Amino acid sequence: MPKRIKILTAVYILILAGIVALVNDKSTQYLLRFSGGIPYFDKIAHFLLMGGFSFLVNLVLKARFASIGKIRYLMGSMIVFLIVTVEELSQIFVSGRTFDIGDLAADYLGIVIFGELARFTYQKYLIRY
């Protein structure tokens, strides 16, 4: 796997962690107020941010699969599903945050679609690495 993709993935994870930290802290939530005027901004952001996370993690893991029973899943997508589910559910316990099933659905949709895009990209362009 090209080193650039690993570095990009690490930077992306740090940025995501920073965003989560900012929105979990009441004193910095004002930074995202601009998004309130954009229809569906929150859902689109969830879809794109978690989709990007899934895309990069799946590339780093070379689009490997894991099986649960007879069903095969992209390992990177499974890891991202777990992390995202825990983070979204943790909002139940964070003051000033609210759990939203719509956000989780947007996350899951992004994870699946971008995970498959990573699988295609890896097979088509990166398999020789």
PDB file of C-alpha atoms in Angstrom:
ATOM      1  CA  MET A   1       0.000   0.000   0.000  1.00  0.00           C
ATOM      2  CA  PRO A   2       1.419   3.402  -0.889  1.00  0.00           C
ATOM      3  CA  LYS A   3       2.722   5.230   2.179  1.00  0.00           C
ATOM      4  CA  ARG A   4       0.767   8.351   1.154  1.00  0.00           C
ATOM      5  CA  ILE A   5      -2.552   6.557   1.729  1.00  0.00           C
ATOM      6  CA  LYS A   6      -1.481   5.469   5.218  1.00  0.00           C
ATOM      7  CA  ILE A   7      -0.408   9.025   6.072  1.00  0.00           C
ATOM      8  CA  LEU A   8      -3.624  10.475   4.631  1.00  0.00           C
ATOM      9  CA  THR A   9      -5.659   7.984   6.681  1.00  0.00           C
ATOM     10  CA  ALA A  10      -3.830   8.922   9.883  1.00  0.00           C
ATOM     11  CA  VAL A  11      -4.373  12.647   9.224  1.00  0.00           C
ATOM     12  CA  TYR A  12      -8.051  12.035   8.398  1.00  0.00           C
ATOM     13  CA  ILE A  13      -8.562  10.124  11.660  1.00  0.00           C
ATOM     14  CA  LEU A  14      -6.952  12.969  13.617  1.00  0.00           C
ATOM     15  CA  ILE A  15      -9.223  15.500  11.909  1.00  0.00           C
ATOM     16  CA  LEU A  16     -12.296  13.360  12.670  1.00  0.00           C
ATOM     17  CA  ALA A  17     -11.235  13.035  16.300  1.00  0.00           C
ATOM     18  CA  GLY A  18     -10.800  16.812  16.440  1.00  0.00           C
ATOM     19  CA  ILE A  19     -14.271  17.394  15.013  1.00  0.00           C
ATOM     20  CA  VAL A  20     -15.800  14.996  17.546  1.00  0.00           C
ATOM     21  CA  ALA A  21     -13.915  16.717  20.384  1.00  0.00           C
ATOM     22  CA  LEU A  22     -15.104  20.142  19.206  1.00  0.00           C
ATOM     23  CA  VAL A  23     -18.768  19.185  18.998  1.00  0.00           C
ATOM     24  CA  ASN A  24     -18.613  17.351  22.342  1.00  0.00           C
ATOM     25  CA  ASP A  25     -17.326  20.504  24.065  1.00  0.00           C
ATOM     26  CA  LYS A  26     -20.114  23.005  24.735  1.00  0.00           C
ATOM     27  CA  SER A  27     -17.692  25.938  24.581  1.00  0.00           C
ATOM     28  CA  THR A  28     -16.778  25.197  20.937  1.00  0.00           C
ATOM     29  CA  GLN A  29     -20.158  24.158  19.522  1.00  0.00           C
ATOM     30  CA  TYR A  30     -20.675  27.692  18.221  1.00  0.00           C
ATOM     31  CA  LEU A  31     -18.063  26.926  15.538  1.00  0.00           C
ATOM     32  CA  LEU A  32     -20.594  24.747  13.724  1.00  0.00           C
ATOM     33  CA  ARG A  33     -23.604  27.063  14.005  1.00  0.00           C
ATOM     34  CA  PHE A  34     -23.191  28.121  10.368  1.00  0.00           C
ATOM     35  CA  SER A  35     -24.351  24.662   9.342  1.00  0.00           C
ATOM     36  CA  GLY A  36     -27.816  25.207  10.825  1.00  0.00           C
ATOM     37  CA  GLY A  37     -28.883  27.241   7.806  1.00  0.00           C
ATOM     38  CA  ILE A  38     -27.921  24.580   5.273  1.00  0.00           C
ATOM     39  CA  PRO A  39     -30.667  22.010   4.676  1.00  0.00           C
ATOM     40  CA  TYR A  40     -29.617  18.457   5.607  1.00  0.00           C
ATOM     41  CA  PHE A  41     -26.045  19.621   6.311  1.00  0.00           C
ATOM     42  CA  ASP A  42     -25.764  17.352   9.350  1.00  0.00           C
ATOM     43  CA  LYS A  43     -26.837  14.203   7.484  1.00  0.00           C
ATOM     44  CA  ILE A  44     -24.675  14.988   4.450  1.00  0.00           C
ATOM     45  CA  ALA A  45     -21.686  15.644   6.720  1.00  0.00           C
ATOM     46  CA  HIS A  46     -22.213  12.323   8.516  1.00  0.00           C
ATOM     47  CA  PHE A  47     -22.498  10.490   5.197  1.00  0.00           C
ATOM     48  CA  LEU A  48     -19.356  12.078   3.719  1.00  0.00           C
ATOM     49  CA  LEU A  49     -17.168  12.080   6.839  1.00  0.00           C
ATOM     50  CA  MET A  50     -17.854   8.466   7.814  1.00  0.00           C
ATOM     51  CA  GLY A  51     -17.823   7.417   4.173  1.00  0.00           C
ATOM     52  CA  GLY A  52     -14.371   8.945   3.774  1.00  0.00           C
ATOM     53  CA  PHE A  53     -13.262   7.181   6.951  1.00  0.00           C
ATOM     54  CA  SER A  54     -14.498   3.849   5.570  1.00  0.00           C
ATOM     55  CA  PHE A  55     -12.898   4.471   2.174  1.00  0.00           C
ATOM     56  CA  LEU A  56      -9.461   5.153   3.620  1.00  0.00           C
ATOM     57  CA  VAL A  57      -9.494   2.378   6.226  1.00  0.00           C
ATOM     58  CA  ASN A  58     -10.549  -0.144   3.586  1.00  0.00           C
ATOM     59  CA  LEU A  59      -7.739   1.010   1.279  1.00  0.00           C
ATOM     60  CA  VAL A  60      -5.178   0.680   4.069  1.00  0.00           C
ATOM     61  CA  LEU A  61      -6.471  -2.834   4.791  1.00  0.00           C
ATOM     62  CA  LYS A  62      -6.247  -3.659   1.065  1.00  0.00           C
ATOM     63  CA  ALA A  63     -10.015  -4.211   0.813  1.00  0.00           C
ATOM     64  CA  ARG A  64      -9.768  -7.447   2.801  1.00  0.00           C
ATOM     65  CA  PHE A  65     -12.873  -9.348   3.740  1.00  0.00           C
ATOM     66  CA  ALA A  66     -13.939 -11.071   6.934  1.00  0.00           C
ATOM     67  CA  SER A  67     -16.734 -13.601   7.069  1.00  0.00           C
ATOM     68  CA  ILE A  68     -19.523 -13.877   9.569  1.00  0.00           C
ATOM     69  CA  GLY A  69     -21.278 -17.090   8.769  1.00  0.00           C
ATOM     70  CA  LYS A  70     -21.682 -17.249   5.019  1.00  0.00           C
ATOM     71  CA  ILE A  71     -21.660 -13.485   4.564  1.00  0.00           C
ATOM     72  CA  ARG A  72     -18.469 -11.614   3.679  1.00  0.00           C
ATOM     73  CA  TYR A  73     -17.915  -8.064   4.860  1.00  0.00           C
ATOM     74  CA  LEU A  74     -15.149  -5.581   4.203  1.00  0.00           C
ATOM     75  CA  MET A  75     -12.977  -5.629   7.315  1.00  0.00           C
ATOM     76  CA  GLY A  76     -12.390  -1.885   7.230  1.00  0.00           C
ATOM     77  CA  SER A  77     -16.116  -1.202   7.015  1.00  0.00           C
ATOM     78  CA  MET A  78     -16.765  -3.495   9.983  1.00  0.00           C
ATOM     79  CA  ILE A  79     -14.149  -1.645  12.048  1.00  0.00           C
ATOM     80  CA  VAL A  80     -15.616   1.737  11.094  1.00  0.00           C
ATOM     81  CA  PHE A  81     -19.177   0.489  11.832  1.00  0.00           C
ATOM     82  CA  LEU A  82     -18.078  -0.456  15.342  1.00  0.00           C
ATOM     83  CA  ILE A  83     -16.248   2.812  16.035  1.00  0.00           C
ATOM     84  CA  VAL A  84     -19.057   4.966  14.627  1.00  0.00           C
ATOM     85  CA  THR A  85     -21.763   3.054  16.491  1.00  0.00           C
ATOM     86  CA  VAL A  86     -19.939   3.461  19.811  1.00  0.00           C
ATOM     87  CA  GLU A  87     -19.344   7.174  19.154  1.00  0.00           C
ATOM     88  CA  GLU A  88     -22.950   7.853  18.179  1.00  0.00           C
ATOM     89  CA  LEU A  89     -24.335   5.905  21.150  1.00  0.00           C
ATOM     90  CA  SER A  90     -21.951   7.739  23.495  1.00  0.00           C
ATOM     91  CA  GLN A  91     -23.863  10.934  22.693  1.00  0.00           C
ATOM     92  CA  ILE A  92     -26.631   9.659  24.970  1.00  0.00           C
ATOM     93  CA  PHE A  93     -24.254  10.296  27.882  1.00  0.00           C
ATOM     94  CA  VAL A  94     -22.660  13.579  26.709  1.00  0.00           C
ATOM     95  CA  SER A  95     -24.288  16.749  27.981  1.00  0.00           C
ATOM     96  CA  GLY A  96     -25.346  19.013  25.126  1.00  0.00           C
ATOM     97  CA  ARG A  97     -25.385  16.200  22.542  1.00  0.00           C
ATOM     98  CA  THR A  98     -28.320  14.097  21.420  1.00  0.00           C
ATOM     99  CA  PHE A  99     -28.372  10.685  19.844  1.00  0.00           C
ATOM    100  CA  ASP A 100     -30.042  10.757  16.414  1.00  0.00           C
ATOM    101  CA  ILE A 101     -30.891   7.547  14.556  1.00  0.00           C
ATOM    102  CA  GLY A 102     -30.885   9.571  11.317  1.00  0.00           C
ATOM    103  CA  ASP A 103     -27.231  10.481  11.874  1.00  0.00           C
ATOM    104  CA  LEU A 104     -26.401   6.817  12.446  1.00  0.00           C
ATOM    105  CA  ALA A 105     -28.271   5.827   9.271  1.00  0.00           C
ATOM    106  CA  ALA A 106     -26.340   8.454   7.275  1.00  0.00           C
ATOM    107  CA  ASP A 107     -23.097   7.134   8.810  1.00  0.00           C
ATOM    108  CA  TYR A 108     -23.950   3.540   7.870  1.00  0.00           C
ATOM    109  CA  LEU A 109     -24.940   4.477   4.330  1.00  0.00           C
ATOM    110  CA  GLY A 110     -21.653   6.352   3.841  1.00  0.00           C
ATOM    111  CA  ILE A 111     -19.663   3.448   5.299  1.00  0.00           C
ATOM    112  CA  VAL A 112     -21.257   0.908   2.943  1.00  0.00           C
ATOM    113  CA  ILE A 113     -21.115   3.006  -0.236  1.00  0.00           C
ATOM    114  CA  PHE A 114     -17.595   4.345   0.281  1.00  0.00           C
ATOM    115  CA  GLY A 115     -16.400   0.929   1.474  1.00  0.00           C
ATOM    116  CA  GLU A 116     -17.517  -0.566  -1.819  1.00  0.00           C
ATOM    117  CA  LEU A 117     -15.892   2.328  -3.662  1.00  0.00           C
ATOM    118  CA  ALA A 118     -12.638   1.511  -1.836  1.00  0.00           C
ATOM    119  CA  ARG A 119     -12.946  -2.153  -2.820  1.00  0.00           C
ATOM    120  CA  PHE A 120     -13.434  -1.172  -6.455  1.00  0.00           C
ATOM    121  CA  THR A 121     -10.577   1.349  -6.327  1.00  0.00           C
ATOM    122  CA  TYR A 122      -8.210  -1.141  -4.746  1.00  0.00           C
ATOM    123  CA  GLN A 123      -9.038  -3.907  -7.223  1.00  0.00           C
ATOM    124  CA  LYS A 124      -8.865  -1.612 -10.225  1.00  0.00           C
ATOM    125  CA  TYR A 125      -5.897   0.624  -9.398  1.00  0.00           C
ATOM    126  CA  LEU A 126      -3.960  -0.486  -6.332  1.00  0.00           C
ATOM    127  CA  ILE A 127      -3.896  -4.284  -6.296  1.00  0.00           C
ATOM    128  CA  ARG A 128      -0.276  -4.377  -7.472  1.00  0.00           C
ATOM    129  CA  TYR A 129       0.972  -2.642  -4.285  1.00  0.00           C
TER     130      TYR A 129
END
